[in-house]
Amino acid sequence: QVQLVESGGGLVQSGDSLTLACEFFGGAFYDYTMGWFRQAPGREREFVAAIRGSGGTPYYTDSVKGRFTISRNYRKNAVDLQMNSLTSDDTAVYYCNVDFRTAASPWITKTAWGQGTPVNVSS
């Protein structure tokens, strides 16, 4: 069973940087896309960034373009999210997500979520 474990959240001040990591266990993926979502208090979960396992151009929501960078960590099965110039608008619980297919069932796309890691940016 695929498991995602996030780390790196915390309390920072406006303008600071923070790096989130998402490590996945329990899967040998035929194809996958990993991403980050976030949910602020009282708001719906929203997409932040994503990258395909095979590489290629990452995707970002407009509000984080130029500030956040998503990248694969090939030393371990992980994806990092480097967040720079943080503002209070970035305060949220950040969730790691993977959409994947396995070699055994390449026609089926499955989804897994991490438990979330909180990021609090004080102004």
PDB file of C-alpha atoms in Angstrom, residues 8-81:
ATOM      1  CA  GLY A   8       9.276  20.297   6.868  1.00  0.00           C
ATOM      2  CA  GLY A   9       6.307  22.383   7.926  1.00  0.00           C
ATOM      3  CA  GLY A  10       6.556  24.915  10.707  1.00  0.00           C
ATOM      4  CA  LEU A  11       6.220  28.490  11.851  1.00  0.00           C
ATOM      5  CA  VAL A  12       8.138  31.137   9.937  1.00  0.00           C
ATOM      6  CA  GLN A  13       8.011  34.883   9.417  1.00  0.00           C
ATOM      7  CA  SER A  14       6.900  36.701   6.323  1.00  0.00           C
ATOM      8  CA  GLY A  15       9.688  36.712   3.741  1.00  0.00           C
ATOM      9  CA  ASP A  16      11.278  33.529   5.042  1.00  0.00           C
ATOM     10  CA  SER A  17      11.840  30.287   3.162  1.00  0.00           C
ATOM     11  CA  LEU A  18      10.801  26.750   3.947  1.00  0.00           C
ATOM     12  CA  THR A  19      11.253  23.393   2.229  1.00  0.00           C
ATOM     13  CA  LEU A  20       8.659  20.663   2.414  1.00  0.00           C
ATOM     14  CA  ALA A  21       9.487  17.061   1.605  1.00  0.00           C
ATOM     15  CA  CYS A  22       7.184  14.229   0.650  1.00  0.00           C
ATOM     16  CA  GLU A  23       8.556  10.717   0.698  1.00  0.00           C
ATOM     17  CA  PHE A  24       6.572   7.822  -0.669  1.00  0.00           C
ATOM     18  CA  PHE A  25       6.702   4.195   0.333  1.00  0.00           C
ATOM     19  CA  GLY A  26       5.193   0.963  -0.797  1.00  0.00           C
ATOM     20  CA  GLY A  27       4.995   1.410  -4.538  1.00  0.00           C
ATOM     21  CA  ALA A  28       6.837   0.786  -7.753  1.00  0.00           C
ATOM     22  CA  PHE A  29       5.108   3.111 -10.133  1.00  0.00           C
ATOM     23  CA  TYR A  30       4.727   2.568 -13.834  1.00  0.00           C
ATOM     24  CA  ASP A  31       3.898   6.234 -14.210  1.00  0.00           C
ATOM     25  CA  TYR A  32       3.070   8.929 -11.724  1.00  0.00           C
ATOM     26  CA  THR A  33       2.579  12.596 -11.006  1.00  0.00           C
ATOM     27  CA  MET A  34       3.320  14.016  -7.594  1.00  0.00           C
ATOM     28  CA  GLY A  35       2.081  17.292  -6.317  1.00  0.00           C
ATOM     29  CA  TRP A  36       1.302  19.551  -3.428  1.00  0.00           C
ATOM     30  CA  PHE A  37      -2.042  20.938  -2.382  1.00  0.00           C
ATOM     31  CA  ARG A  38      -2.893  23.202   0.503  1.00  0.00           C
ATOM     32  CA  GLN A  39      -5.899  24.044   2.595  1.00  0.00           C
ATOM     33  CA  ALA A  40      -6.178  27.260   4.556  1.00  0.00           C
ATOM     34  CA  PRO A  41      -8.638  27.590   7.462  1.00  0.00           C
ATOM     35  CA  GLY A  42     -12.173  27.956   6.168  1.00  0.00           C
ATOM     36  CA  ARG A  43     -11.172  27.401   2.577  1.00  0.00           C
ATOM     37  CA  GLU A  44     -11.223  24.537   0.122  1.00  0.00           C
ATOM     38  CA  ARG A  45      -8.137  22.515  -0.694  1.00  0.00           C
ATOM     39  CA  GLU A  46      -6.314  24.009  -3.662  1.00  0.00           C
ATOM     40  CA  PHE A  47      -3.620  22.897  -6.059  1.00  0.00           C
ATOM     41  CA  VAL A  48      -0.130  24.319  -5.514  1.00  0.00           C
ATOM     42  CA  ALA A  49       2.373  22.500  -7.709  1.00  0.00           C
ATOM     43  CA  ALA A  50       2.974  19.192  -9.483  1.00  0.00           C
ATOM     44  CA  ILE A  51       5.689  17.330 -11.342  1.00  0.00           C
ATOM     45  CA  ARG A  52       5.701  14.134 -13.329  1.00  0.00           C
ATOM     46  CA  GLY A  53       7.911  11.268 -12.241  1.00  0.00           C
ATOM     47  CA  SER A  54       9.474  11.161 -15.691  1.00  0.00           C
ATOM     48  CA  GLY A  55      10.453  14.819 -15.406  1.00  0.00           C
ATOM     49  CA  GLY A  56       9.379  17.608 -17.659  1.00  0.00           C
ATOM     50  CA  THR A  57       7.928  21.007 -16.934  1.00  0.00           C
ATOM     51  CA  PRO A  58       6.478  21.400 -13.436  1.00  0.00           C
ATOM     52  CA  TYR A  59       3.078  23.007 -12.944  1.00  0.00           C
ATOM     53  CA  TYR A  60       2.276  25.782 -10.474  1.00  0.00           C
ATOM     54  CA  THR A  61      -0.728  27.752  -9.429  1.00  0.00           C
ATOM     55  CA  ASP A  62      -0.347  31.412 -10.348  1.00  0.00           C
ATOM     56  CA  SER A  63       0.000  32.666  -6.782  1.00  0.00           C
ATOM     57  CA  VAL A  64       3.223  30.722  -6.173  1.00  0.00           C
ATOM     58  CA  LYS A  65       4.934  31.053  -9.547  1.00  0.00           C
ATOM     59  CA  GLY A  66       8.407  32.492  -9.147  1.00  0.00           C
ATOM     60  CA  ARG A  67       8.432  31.748  -5.408  1.00  0.00           C
ATOM     61  CA  PHE A  68       7.913  27.988  -5.108  1.00  0.00           C
ATOM     62  CA  THR A  69       9.900  25.223  -6.792  1.00  0.00           C
ATOM     63  CA  ILE A  70       8.885  21.586  -6.912  1.00  0.00           C
ATOM     64  CA  SER A  71      11.556  18.998  -7.651  1.00  0.00           C
ATOM     65  CA  ARG A  72      12.177  15.269  -7.565  1.00  0.00           C
ATOM     66  CA  ASN A  73      14.612  13.939  -5.001  1.00  0.00           C
ATOM     67  CA  TYR A  74      16.077  10.912  -6.730  1.00  0.00           C
ATOM     68  CA  ARG A  75      18.264   9.840  -3.807  1.00  0.00           C
ATOM     69  CA  LYS A  76      15.089   8.751  -2.147  1.00  0.00           C
ATOM     70  CA  ASN A  77      11.564   8.413  -3.396  1.00  0.00           C
ATOM     71  CA  ALA A  78      10.602  11.949  -2.600  1.00  0.00           C
ATOM     72  CA  VAL A  79       9.446  15.274  -3.908  1.00  0.00           C
ATOM     73  CA  ASP A  80      10.525  18.573  -2.405  1.00  0.00           C
ATOM     74  CA  LEU A  81       8.726  21.899  -2.414  1.00  0.00           C
TER      75      LEU A  81
END
